[in-house]
Short mmCIF file of C-alpha atoms in Angstrom, two decimals:
data_model
loop_
_atom_site.label_atom_id
_atom_site.label_comp_id
_atom_site.label_asym_id
_atom_site.label_seq_id
_atom_site.Cartn_x
_atom_site.Cartn_y
_atom_site.Cartn_z
CA UNK A 164 113.73 98.15 92.06
CA UNK A 165 113.09 101.78 92.91
CA UNK A 166 115.89 104.24 93.56
CA UNK A 167 114.88 106.35 96.53
CA UNK A 168 116.56 109.52 97.77
CA UNK A 169 116.57 109.67 101.56
CA UNK A 170 116.05 113.34 102.51
CA UNK A 171 118.32 112.90 105.54
CA UNK A 172 121.17 110.97 103.91
CA UNK A 173 120.72 113.06 100.72
CA UNK A 174 121.64 110.19 98.45
CA UNK A 175 119.76 107.81 96.13
CA UNK A 176 119.76 104.26 97.44
CA UNK A 177 118.05 101.05 96.25
CA UNK A 178 114.56 100.22 97.47
CA UNK A 179 115.85 97.21 99.42
CA UNK A 180 117.43 99.59 101.95
CA UNK A 181 113.98 100.96 102.80
CA UNK A 182 110.76 99.78 104.33
CA UNK A 183 107.42 100.98 102.97
CA UNK A 184 105.03 102.26 105.64
CA UNK A 185 101.82 103.13 103.83
CA UNK A 186 99.90 106.31 103.18
CA UNK A 187 101.35 109.49 104.73
CA UNK A 188 99.61 112.37 106.52
CA UNK A 189 97.12 110.19 108.44
CA UNK A 190 97.11 111.72 111.90
CA UNK A 191 96.36 109.56 114.93
CA UNK A 192 93.42 111.02 116.93
CA UNK A 193 94.71 113.09 119.84
CA UNK A 194 91.98 111.96 122.27
CA UNK A 195 91.27 108.28 121.54
CA UNK A 196 88.53 107.98 124.16
CA UNK A 197 86.30 110.47 122.34
CA UNK A 198 86.68 108.98 118.87
CA UNK A 199 83.63 107.27 117.28
CA UNK A 200 83.83 103.78 115.73
CA UNK A 201 83.44 105.31 112.27
CA UNK A 202 86.35 107.66 112.84
CA UNK A 203 88.53 104.82 114.16
CA UNK A 204 87.71 102.78 111.04
CA UNK A 205 88.64 105.78 108.89
CA UNK A 206 91.94 106.24 110.73
CA UNK A 207 92.88 102.55 110.91
CA UNK A 208 91.68 101.13 107.62
CA UNK A 209 90.35 103.59 105.03
CA UNK A 210 92.97 104.55 102.48
CA UNK A 211 93.02 106.89 99.49
CA UNK A 212 94.77 104.30 97.27
CA UNK A 213 94.97 106.79 94.39
CA UNK A 214 95.77 106.03 90.78
CA UNK A 215 98.17 108.91 90.40
CA UNK A 216 100.11 110.96 92.97
CA UNK A 217 100.44 109.22 96.33
CA UNK A 218 102.02 110.67 99.48
CA UNK A 219 103.54 107.77 101.36
CA UNK A 220 105.82 107.00 104.26
CA UNK A 221 109.13 105.20 103.88
CA UNK A 222 111.73 104.32 106.49
CA UNK A 223 115.44 104.10 105.69
CA UNK A 224 115.69 100.95 107.76
CA UNK A 225 119.14 99.88 106.54
CA UNK A 226 120.52 103.42 106.55
CA UNK A 227 119.78 106.24 108.94
CA UNK A 228 116.69 104.46 110.25
CA UNK A 229 114.50 107.56 109.97
CA UNK A 230 111.00 107.96 108.59
CA UNK A 231 110.33 110.31 105.69
CA UNK A 232 107.62 110.88 103.09
CA UNK A 233 107.67 110.50 99.34
CA UNK A 234 105.39 111.75 96.60
CA UNK A 235 105.15 108.99 93.99
CA UNK A 236 103.07 108.46 90.85
CA UNK A 237 101.42 105.05 91.30
CA UNK A 238 100.98 104.60 87.55
CA UNK A 239 104.61 105.11 86.57
CA UNK A 240 106.17 104.46 90.01
CA UNK A 241 108.24 107.64 89.51
CA UNK A 242 109.13 109.37 92.77
CA UNK A 243 108.68 113.11 92.31
CA UNK A 244 109.94 114.24 95.68
CA UNK A 245 110.97 113.02 99.09
CA UNK A 246 110.61 115.20 102.18
CA UNK A 247 111.12 114.86 105.95
CA UNK A 248 108.38 113.43 108.14
CA UNK A 249 106.29 116.11 109.83
CA UNK A 250 106.51 118.58 106.96
CA UNK A 251 103.42 119.22 104.82
CA UNK A 252 102.82 117.63 101.48
CA UNK A 253 104.59 119.62 98.75
CA UNK A 254 102.36 121.40 96.28
CA UNK A 255 103.02 119.18 93.28
CA UNK A 256 99.66 118.53 91.66
CA UNK A 257 96.36 118.41 93.50
CA UNK A 258 96.01 116.06 96.46
CA UNK A 259 94.10 112.91 95.56
CA UNK A 260 90.52 112.72 96.77
CA UNK A 261 88.68 109.53 97.53
CA UNK A 262 90.62 107.19 95.33
CA UNK A 263 90.94 109.49 92.34
CA UNK B 3 75.37 76.78 70.00
CA UNK B 4 75.69 73.97 72.50
CA UNK B 5 79.04 72.17 72.54
CA UNK B 6 78.75 68.42 72.07
CA UNK B 7 80.53 65.60 70.32
CA UNK B 8 78.07 66.08 67.45
CA UNK B 9 78.73 69.82 67.11
CA UNK B 10 82.46 69.21 67.29
CA UNK B 11 82.32 66.58 64.54
CA UNK B 12 80.15 68.78 62.34
CA UNK B 13 82.47 71.77 62.71
CA UNK B 14 85.50 69.56 62.09
CA UNK B 15 83.99 68.45 58.76
CA UNK B 16 83.53 72.13 57.93
CA UNK B 17 87.20 72.84 58.64
CA UNK B 18 86.30 74.70 61.86
CA UNK B 19 85.46 77.73 59.73
CA UNK B 20 81.86 78.16 60.88
CA UNK B 21 82.06 78.37 64.69
CA UNK B 22 79.81 81.24 65.74
CA UNK B 23 80.96 84.00 68.09
CA UNK B 24 80.78 82.81 71.67
CA UNK B 25 78.98 85.86 72.95
CA UNK B 26 77.13 88.80 71.46
CA UNK B 27 78.76 92.26 71.28
CA UNK B 28 75.73 94.57 71.42
CA UNK B 29 75.68 98.34 71.56
CA UNK B 30 74.89 99.46 75.10
CA UNK B 31 71.24 100.22 75.77
CA UNK B 32 70.24 103.49 77.50
CA UNK B 33 69.15 101.67 80.65
CA UNK B 34 69.37 98.30 82.37
CA UNK B 35 67.95 96.84 85.58
CA UNK B 36 71.51 96.25 86.78
CA UNK B 37 75.02 97.00 85.56
CA UNK B 38 78.12 95.08 86.59
CA UNK B 39 81.36 97.04 86.31
CA UNK B 40 84.22 94.69 85.52
CA UNK B 41 84.37 91.87 82.95
CA UNK B 42 86.59 89.41 84.79
CA UNK B 43 85.52 86.05 86.11
CA UNK B 44 83.82 87.47 89.22
CA UNK B 45 81.86 90.08 87.26
CA UNK B 46 80.81 87.80 84.40
CA UNK B 47 79.91 85.08 86.90
CA UNK B 48 77.79 87.57 88.82
CA UNK B 49 75.90 88.45 85.65
CA UNK B 50 75.44 84.76 84.85
CA UNK B 51 73.99 83.90 88.28
CA UNK B 52 71.82 87.05 88.30
CA UNK B 53 70.27 85.83 85.03
CA UNK B 54 70.18 82.12 85.83
CA UNK B 55 69.30 82.04 89.54
CA UNK B 56 67.40 85.30 89.96
CA UNK B 57 65.75 85.85 86.57
CA UNK B 58 67.30 89.26 85.92
CA UNK B 59 67.82 89.29 82.16
CA UNK B 60 67.97 93.03 81.46
CA UNK B 61 71.54 93.47 82.73
CA UNK B 62 74.91 94.49 81.34
CA UNK B 63 78.55 93.88 82.12
CA UNK B 64 80.79 96.82 81.22
CA UNK B 65 84.51 96.20 80.86
CA UNK B 66 87.13 98.84 80.14
CA UNK B 67 89.33 96.48 78.13
CA UNK B 68 88.71 92.92 76.97
CA UNK B 69 87.12 90.10 78.95
CA UNK B 70 89.43 88.45 81.44
CA UNK B 71 92.26 90.86 80.64
CA UNK B 72 92.80 91.88 84.25
CA UNK B 73 93.57 89.59 87.13
CA UNK B 74 91.49 86.75 85.68
CA UNK B 75 94.08 86.45 82.93
CA UNK B 76 97.08 87.21 85.13
CA UNK B 77 96.79 84.84 88.08
CA UNK B 78 98.29 81.41 88.66
CA UNK B 79 94.88 79.61 88.62
CA UNK B 80 95.12 77.79 91.94
CA UNK B 81 91.94 76.46 93.59
CA UNK B 82 91.69 75.41 97.24
CA UNK B 83 89.47 75.96 100.29
CA UNK B 84 91.82 75.22 103.22
CA UNK B 85 91.20 78.53 105.04
CA UNK B 86 91.15 78.88 108.80
CA UNK B 87 87.93 80.66 109.81
CA UNK B 88 84.39 79.34 109.38
CA UNK B 89 83.33 82.39 107.35
CA UNK B 90 86.14 81.81 104.86
CA UNK B 91 85.67 78.05 104.79
CA UNK B 92 82.02 78.59 103.83
CA UNK B 93 82.71 80.78 100.84
CA UNK B 94 85.82 79.03 99.53
CA UNK B 95 84.25 75.58 99.95
CA UNK B 96 81.14 76.77 98.12
CA UNK B 97 83.50 77.76 95.33
CA UNK B 98 85.28 74.42 95.21
CA UNK B 99 81.91 72.66 95.06
CA UNK B 100 80.86 74.90 92.17
CA UNK B 101 84.20 74.32 90.41
CA UNK B 102 83.54 70.58 90.50
CA UNK B 103 80.48 70.92 88.26
CA UNK B 104 81.24 74.18 86.50
CA UNK B 105 82.15 72.71 83.10
CA UNK B 106 78.80 70.91 82.93
CA UNK B 107 76.94 73.92 84.28
CA UNK B 108 78.35 76.24 81.61
CA UNK B 109 78.70 73.64 78.83
CA UNK B 110 82.25 74.96 78.56
CA UNK B 111 85.38 73.10 79.59
CA UNK B 112 87.04 75.15 82.33
CA UNK B 113 89.66 72.39 82.73
CA UNK B 114 89.24 72.11 86.47
CA UNK B 115 91.98 69.72 87.56
CA UNK B 116 91.86 68.65 91.23
CA UNK B 117 95.47 67.51 91.31
CA UNK B 118 96.14 68.43 94.93
CA UNK B 119 97.52 71.55 96.60
CA UNK B 120 100.46 70.96 98.92
CA UNK B 121 101.59 73.68 101.35
CA UNK B 122 105.06 73.10 102.77
CA UNK B 123 106.11 73.66 106.38
CA UNK B 124 109.70 74.64 107.09
CA UNK B 125 109.65 75.74 110.73
CA UNK B 126 108.02 74.68 113.99
CA UNK B 127 105.73 77.67 113.62
CA UNK B 128 104.67 76.50 110.16
CA UNK B 129 103.90 73.02 111.50
CA UNK B 130 101.72 74.43 114.28
CA UNK B 131 99.88 76.80 111.95
CA UNK B 132 99.26 74.18 109.26
CA UNK B 133 98.12 71.54 111.72
CA UNK B 134 95.71 74.09 113.16
CA UNK B 135 94.39 74.63 109.63
CA UNK B 136 94.13 70.87 109.04
CA UNK B 137 92.08 70.41 112.22
CA UNK B 138 89.90 73.46 111.58
CA UNK B 139 89.19 72.25 108.06
CA UNK B 140 88.42 68.73 109.25
CA UNK B 141 85.83 70.13 111.69
CA UNK B 142 84.25 72.00 108.80
CA UNK B 143 84.15 68.89 106.62
CA UNK B 144 86.85 70.18 104.27
CA UNK B 145 89.59 67.75 103.20
CA UNK B 146 93.06 68.71 104.35
CA UNK B 147 95.65 66.31 105.69
CA UNK B 148 99.08 66.42 107.27
CA UNK B 149 101.98 64.72 105.45
CA UNK B 150 105.44 63.81 106.68
CA UNK B 151 108.32 64.94 104.46
CA UNK B 152 108.57 61.41 103.03
CA UNK B 153 104.85 61.30 102.27
CA UNK B 154 105.15 64.74 100.65
CA UNK B 155 107.93 63.44 98.40
CA UNK B 156 105.84 60.37 97.52
CA UNK B 157 103.05 62.71 96.40
CA UNK B 158 105.42 65.07 94.60
CA UNK B 159 108.61 63.19 93.53
CA UNK B 160 110.74 66.14 92.35
CA UNK B 161 110.51 67.76 95.79
CA UNK B 162 113.84 68.08 97.64
CA UNK B 163 113.38 67.00 101.26
CA UNK B 164 117.06 67.02 102.15
CA UNK B 165 117.63 68.06 105.78
CA UNK B 166 120.64 70.08 104.55
CA UNK B 167 118.47 72.82 103.06
CA UNK B 168 118.55 76.18 104.77
CA UNK B 169 114.82 75.73 105.35
CA UNK B 170 114.25 71.96 105.12
CA UNK B 171 110.78 70.55 104.42
CA UNK B 172 109.43 69.41 107.82
CA UNK B 173 106.03 68.36 106.53
CA UNK B 174 103.15 69.54 104.42
CA UNK B 175 99.41 70.12 104.43
CA UNK B 176 97.69 68.56 101.44
CA UNK B 177 94.26 69.38 100.10
CA UNK B 178 93.61 66.68 97.48
CA UNK B 179 90.52 68.41 96.03
CA UNK B 180 92.54 71.55 95.41
CA UNK B 181 94.05 72.11 92.01
CA UNK B 182 93.93 74.37 88.99
CA UNK B 183 91.59 75.48 86.22
CA UNK B 184 91.98 77.30 82.92
CA UNK B 185 91.74 81.04 83.64
CA UNK B 186 90.55 82.25 80.22
CA UNK B 187 87.97 79.49 80.00
CA UNK B 188 86.36 80.68 83.21
CA UNK B 189 85.84 84.20 81.86
CA UNK B 190 84.79 82.99 78.41
CA UNK B 191 82.55 80.25 79.76
CA UNK B 192 80.64 82.63 82.04
CA UNK B 193 80.47 85.26 79.26
CA UNK B 194 79.08 82.77 76.78
CA UNK B 195 76.53 81.38 79.21
CA UNK B 196 75.48 84.84 80.41
CA UNK B 197 75.18 86.17 76.88
CA UNK B 198 72.95 83.22 75.96
CA UNK B 199 70.64 84.21 78.84
CA UNK B 200 70.36 87.76 77.45
CA UNK B 201 73.11 89.57 79.36
CA UNK B 202 74.74 92.36 77.31
CA UNK B 203 78.52 92.21 77.49
CA UNK B 204 80.02 95.56 76.58
CA UNK B 205 83.77 95.62 76.12
CA UNK B 206 86.00 98.68 75.67
CA UNK B 207 83.67 100.73 77.86
CA UNK B 208 85.53 102.33 80.73
CA UNK B 209 83.40 103.75 83.51
CA UNK B 210 84.32 107.43 84.03
CA UNK B 211 81.67 108.43 86.59
CA UNK B 212 78.96 106.96 88.78
CA UNK B 213 75.77 109.03 88.72
CA UNK B 214 73.67 109.54 91.84
CA UNK B 215 70.25 111.18 92.15
CA UNK B 216 69.16 113.88 94.61
CA UNK B 217 68.60 111.29 97.38
CA UNK B 218 72.12 109.99 96.89
CA UNK B 219 71.07 106.70 95.31
CA UNK B 220 72.79 105.32 92.23
CA UNK B 221 71.09 106.09 88.94
CA UNK B 222 73.67 104.96 86.42
CA UNK B 223 77.22 105.07 85.13
CA UNK B 224 78.97 107.22 82.54
CA UNK B 225 81.22 105.24 80.26
CA UNK B 226 83.44 105.93 77.28
CA UNK B 227 80.60 104.41 75.23
CA UNK B 228 77.89 106.64 76.66
CA UNK B 229 75.68 106.97 79.72
CA UNK B 230 74.00 103.80 80.98
CA UNK B 231 71.20 104.15 83.53
CA UNK B 232 70.69 101.51 86.20
CA UNK B 233 69.22 101.46 89.70
CA UNK B 234 71.68 98.76 90.73
CA UNK B 235 75.40 98.95 90.02
CA UNK B 236 77.82 96.24 91.15
CA UNK B 237 81.51 97.16 91.22
CA UNK B 238 83.68 94.08 90.64
CA UNK B 239 86.88 95.80 89.59
CA UNK B 240 89.67 94.24 91.67
CA UNK B 241 92.68 96.58 91.79
CA UNK B 242 90.71 99.56 90.50
CA UNK B 243 87.92 99.33 93.08
CA UNK B 244 89.18 102.34 95.08
CA UNK B 245 89.17 104.45 91.92
CA UNK B 246 85.59 103.46 91.00
CA UNK B 247 84.21 103.74 94.53
CA UNK B 248 85.89 107.17 94.73
CA UNK B 249 83.59 108.23 91.88
CA UNK B 250 80.66 107.60 94.23
CA UNK B 251 82.41 109.30 97.12
CA UNK B 252 83.13 106.12 99.09
CA UNK B 253 86.54 105.57 100.69
CA UNK B 254 87.57 101.89 100.84
CA UNK B 255 89.86 99.92 103.18
CA UNK B 256 91.91 98.79 100.19
CA UNK B 257 95.44 99.15 98.91
CA UNK B 258 96.39 98.08 95.40
CA UNK B 259 99.68 96.25 94.94
CA UNK B 260 101.39 94.69 91.93
CA UNK B 261 101.50 90.88 92.14
CA UNK B 262 103.76 89.10 89.71
CA UNK B 263 103.67 85.73 88.00
CA UNK B 264 105.97 84.07 85.50
CA UNK B 265 106.10 80.96 83.35
CA UNK B 266 109.00 78.78 82.27
CA UNK B 267 109.65 77.16 78.93
CA UNK B 268 107.31 74.16 78.42
CA UNK B 269 108.59 70.76 79.47
CA UNK B 270 107.12 67.27 79.78
CA UNK B 271 104.92 66.54 82.81
CA UNK B 272 107.19 66.77 85.84
CA UNK B 273 105.23 68.40 88.65
CA UNK B 274 102.06 66.42 89.50
CA UNK B 275 100.49 68.87 91.96
CA UNK B 276 100.50 72.45 93.13
CA UNK B 277 103.29 73.25 95.63
CA UNK B 278 103.41 76.37 97.73
CA UNK B 279 105.47 77.57 100.63
CA UNK B 280 104.88 80.74 102.62
CA UNK B 281 108.14 80.67 104.50
CA UNK B 282 110.61 80.50 101.60
CA UNK B 283 107.99 81.82 99.22
CA UNK B 284 107.77 79.27 96.47
CA UNK B 285 104.53 78.88 94.53
CA UNK B 286 104.51 76.61 91.51
CA UNK B 287 102.38 74.31 89.40
CA UNK B 288 102.62 72.98 85.86
CA UNK B 289 100.14 73.96 83.16
CA UNK B 290 98.72 71.50 80.66
CA UNK B 291 100.98 73.11 78.07
CA UNK B 292 103.96 72.09 80.18
CA UNK B 293 105.06 75.48 81.46
CA UNK B 294 105.83 75.86 85.13
CA UNK B 295 103.46 78.54 86.39
CA UNK B 296 105.09 80.47 89.20
CA UNK B 297 103.58 83.03 91.50
CA UNK B 298 105.86 85.67 92.97
CA UNK B 299 105.07 88.04 95.85
CA UNK B 300 103.71 91.54 95.82
CA UNK B 301 105.89 94.59 95.69
CA UNK B 302 106.12 96.42 98.99
CA UNK B 303 104.51 99.63 97.69
CA UNK B 304 101.07 100.34 96.22
CA UNK B 305 100.98 100.72 92.47
CA UNK B 306 98.75 100.52 89.39
CA UNK B 307 101.65 99.84 87.04
CA UNK B 308 100.82 96.14 86.25
CA UNK B 309 104.50 95.37 86.57
CA UNK B 310 106.77 94.70 89.49
CA UNK B 311 110.37 94.68 90.60
CA UNK B 312 112.60 91.96 89.15
CA UNK B 313 114.05 91.21 92.57
CA UNK B 314 110.59 90.05 93.67
CA UNK B 315 110.49 87.40 90.93
CA UNK B 316 114.12 86.45 91.51
CA UNK B 317 113.38 85.85 95.18
CA UNK B 318 110.79 83.17 94.45
CA UNK B 319 113.05 81.52 91.87
CA UNK B 320 115.76 81.18 94.54
CA UNK B 321 113.35 79.22 96.68
CA UNK B 322 112.09 77.06 93.82
CA UNK B 323 115.65 76.14 92.82
CA UNK B 324 116.27 74.97 96.39
CA UNK B 325 113.09 72.92 96.61
CA UNK B 326 113.33 71.53 93.05
CA UNK B 327 117.02 71.30 92.09
CA UNK B 328 115.97 69.69 88.81
CA UNK B 329 114.46 73.01 87.69
CA UNK B 330 117.67 74.98 88.09
CA UNK B 331 118.55 75.16 84.40
CA UNK B 332 115.05 75.94 83.15
CA UNK B 333 114.52 79.24 81.43
CA UNK B 334 111.75 81.63 82.32
CA UNK B 335 109.82 82.76 79.24
CA UNK B 336 107.47 85.53 80.39
CA UNK B 337 106.61 87.48 83.49
CA UNK B 338 103.87 89.99 84.15
CA UNK B 339 102.02 91.75 86.95
CA UNK B 340 98.43 92.26 87.99
CA UNK B 341 97.06 94.82 90.41
CA UNK B 342 95.54 93.18 93.49
CA UNK B 343 93.32 94.97 95.99
CA UNK B 344 94.40 93.99 99.49
CA UNK B 345 92.25 94.46 102.60
CA UNK B 346 93.65 94.89 106.13
CA UNK B 347 92.45 91.39 107.15
CA UNK B 348 93.18 89.67 103.81
CA UNK B 349 89.53 88.74 103.42
CA UNK B 350 87.23 90.05 100.68
CA UNK B 351 84.51 92.69 100.92
CA UNK B 352 81.17 91.56 99.44
CA UNK B 353 77.99 93.46 99.89
CA UNK B 354 76.16 96.74 100.19
CA UNK B 355 77.79 100.16 100.46
CA UNK B 356 76.72 103.43 102.08
CA UNK B 357 75.36 104.49 98.65
CA UNK B 358 71.87 103.00 97.97
CA UNK B 359 71.94 100.78 94.88
CA UNK B 360 75.72 100.53 94.82
CA UNK B 361 77.18 97.09 95.59
CA UNK B 362 80.80 96.04 95.79
CA UNK B 363 82.72 92.79 95.51
CA UNK B 364 86.42 93.38 96.04
CA UNK B 365 89.40 92.84 98.30
CA UNK B 366 90.23 89.36 97.04
CA UNK B 367 93.86 90.40 97.20
CA UNK B 368 96.30 87.77 96.06
CA UNK B 369 93.81 84.88 96.01
CA UNK B 370 90.61 85.70 94.12
CA UNK B 371 90.68 83.21 91.25
CA UNK B 372 89.80 80.20 93.38
CA UNK B 373 86.74 82.01 94.70
CA UNK B 374 85.35 83.05 91.31
CA UNK B 375 82.20 80.85 91.22
CA UNK B 376 81.33 81.21 94.91
CA UNK B 377 82.00 84.93 94.95
CA UNK B 378 79.84 85.45 91.87
CA UNK B 379 77.08 83.23 93.27
CA UNK B 380 76.73 85.02 96.61
CA UNK B 381 77.24 88.50 95.11
CA UNK B 382 74.47 87.86 92.56
CA UNK B 383 72.12 86.88 95.39
CA UNK B 384 73.17 89.98 97.33
CA UNK B 385 72.47 92.27 94.37
CA UNK B 386 69.20 90.54 93.48
CA UNK B 387 67.67 90.74 96.96
CA UNK B 388 69.30 93.98 98.14
CA UNK B 389 70.58 92.25 101.27
CA UNK B 390 73.67 90.12 101.87
CA UNK B 391 73.59 86.41 101.05
CA UNK B 392 74.18 84.50 104.36
CA UNK B 393 77.64 83.40 103.20
CA UNK B 394 78.52 86.95 102.10
CA UNK B 395 77.15 88.63 105.24
CA UNK B 396 80.35 88.34 107.38
CA UNK B 397 82.34 89.96 104.56
CA UNK B 398 80.52 93.28 104.83
CA UNK B 399 82.18 96.66 104.58
CA UNK B 400 80.89 97.39 108.10
CA UNK B 401 83.24 94.85 109.66
CA UNK B 402 85.99 97.48 109.61
CA UNK B 403 83.83 99.62 111.88
CA UNK B 404 82.48 96.86 114.14
CA UNK B 405 85.89 95.23 114.41
CA UNK B 406 84.67 91.77 113.37
CA UNK B 407 87.62 91.20 111.04
CA UNK B 408 88.26 87.80 109.40
CA UNK B 409 92.02 87.51 109.65
CA UNK B 410 93.29 85.16 106.96
CA UNK B 411 96.82 86.53 106.66
CA UNK B 412 98.21 83.06 107.45
CA UNK B 413 96.08 81.37 104.80
CA UNK B 414 97.35 83.55 101.99
CA UNK B 415 100.06 81.65 100.19
CA UNK B 416 101.72 84.76 98.85
CA UNK B 417 104.00 87.03 100.85
CA UNK B 418 102.33 90.41 101.22
#
């Protein structure tokens, strides 16, 4: 069970208080009507799925109820940093490209 | 060497000291007609069918570790074909039919045991969903029948059908041709048969890059044992598919999750069939060694750690203790995790990719073992002809763009 620090509650709580919400920093297209099928597929389904650092969304569902992001190593499961939703990915290591 | 009563007797007289190696371990050649990346059941089976059905003998399987050391050796070995949609029924039923004759085909005992797979219903919703599956399967000519709780207990005596349970058993769907097989034997059997047909099986060779020529087409792979050229490369790498496809610049609709399994201490035969329940999440069968083989769920987050949270295993044991009170004092001996590649619609991806010469067979998620022969058979045909086998065609990567998804979330027996 992971221990996760909610950046709003500022305390480490067990994973069972949280809900995982997938890869972070995937922006919904602003004008859906103009988006091509390929771009919709990329937005809806294509994922980086890196072996290494992964920026991901979590929600403190049994706490403050708010979404936030975490930077986690998917090989060791260590969480390096959590940060509020809407803020950019912290500069810890290079962002993963195409599954790397 | 062909296995037979005669060869067994002769080796027994020799004290079993002179059995030859089951497959060759050659040095990799500089080039092959085709290279399969991934030495699990699906990859080795693909090589076997490429050689046997399509006459491609100059091929290699490269594996970063040892054969069957990934999900082939980590799953709970359940075989069934009771899926909902026609596309899925076609491929899983092809697999079951191949399982039925696989030991003869490979001259290797894969210990296929059609002991019956029983899926329990605990709610009205379960009953409706399972009956829909039963009827859909019947229309497709696939055996699947509805059992009352009493009939379920007749088929599986240790099952607790007390109405006092928090989630009582309200019925079950039974596929009698479903069952189990021996996971290692599948990998070893395909490896042995493929090697005999001339396929080079290269272990301890991790692919570090996929090479493409000026036109963008595949021209080979770089491995920790050197560069291997090939015009056709098939990626059959389960949880690591995103990593490998990333080397060719292709993003995949996959997420890799740890899926756990565990086994109990061995006991005398007590559980005659496979029992699974989505709602309370129990998933159990008994191996020929006597261990209860238990499948737990996936962790909620993506990971490549090949381990999972203890609370995930504990959750499934809670359910099993309710359904089988007689197991309550059994001890669990080992648990482990495998990394499963899950697609958005819980159906696999088999076919061509945007990169010419690069093929992929992935996305089997939590249920790939049962499909091993069928998956390998249609993927080999796809690689040989450069176009999808008719059964593989619906499982193309393009379906995520066209929207023709094959939603089998309800057919998966594992919570994820």
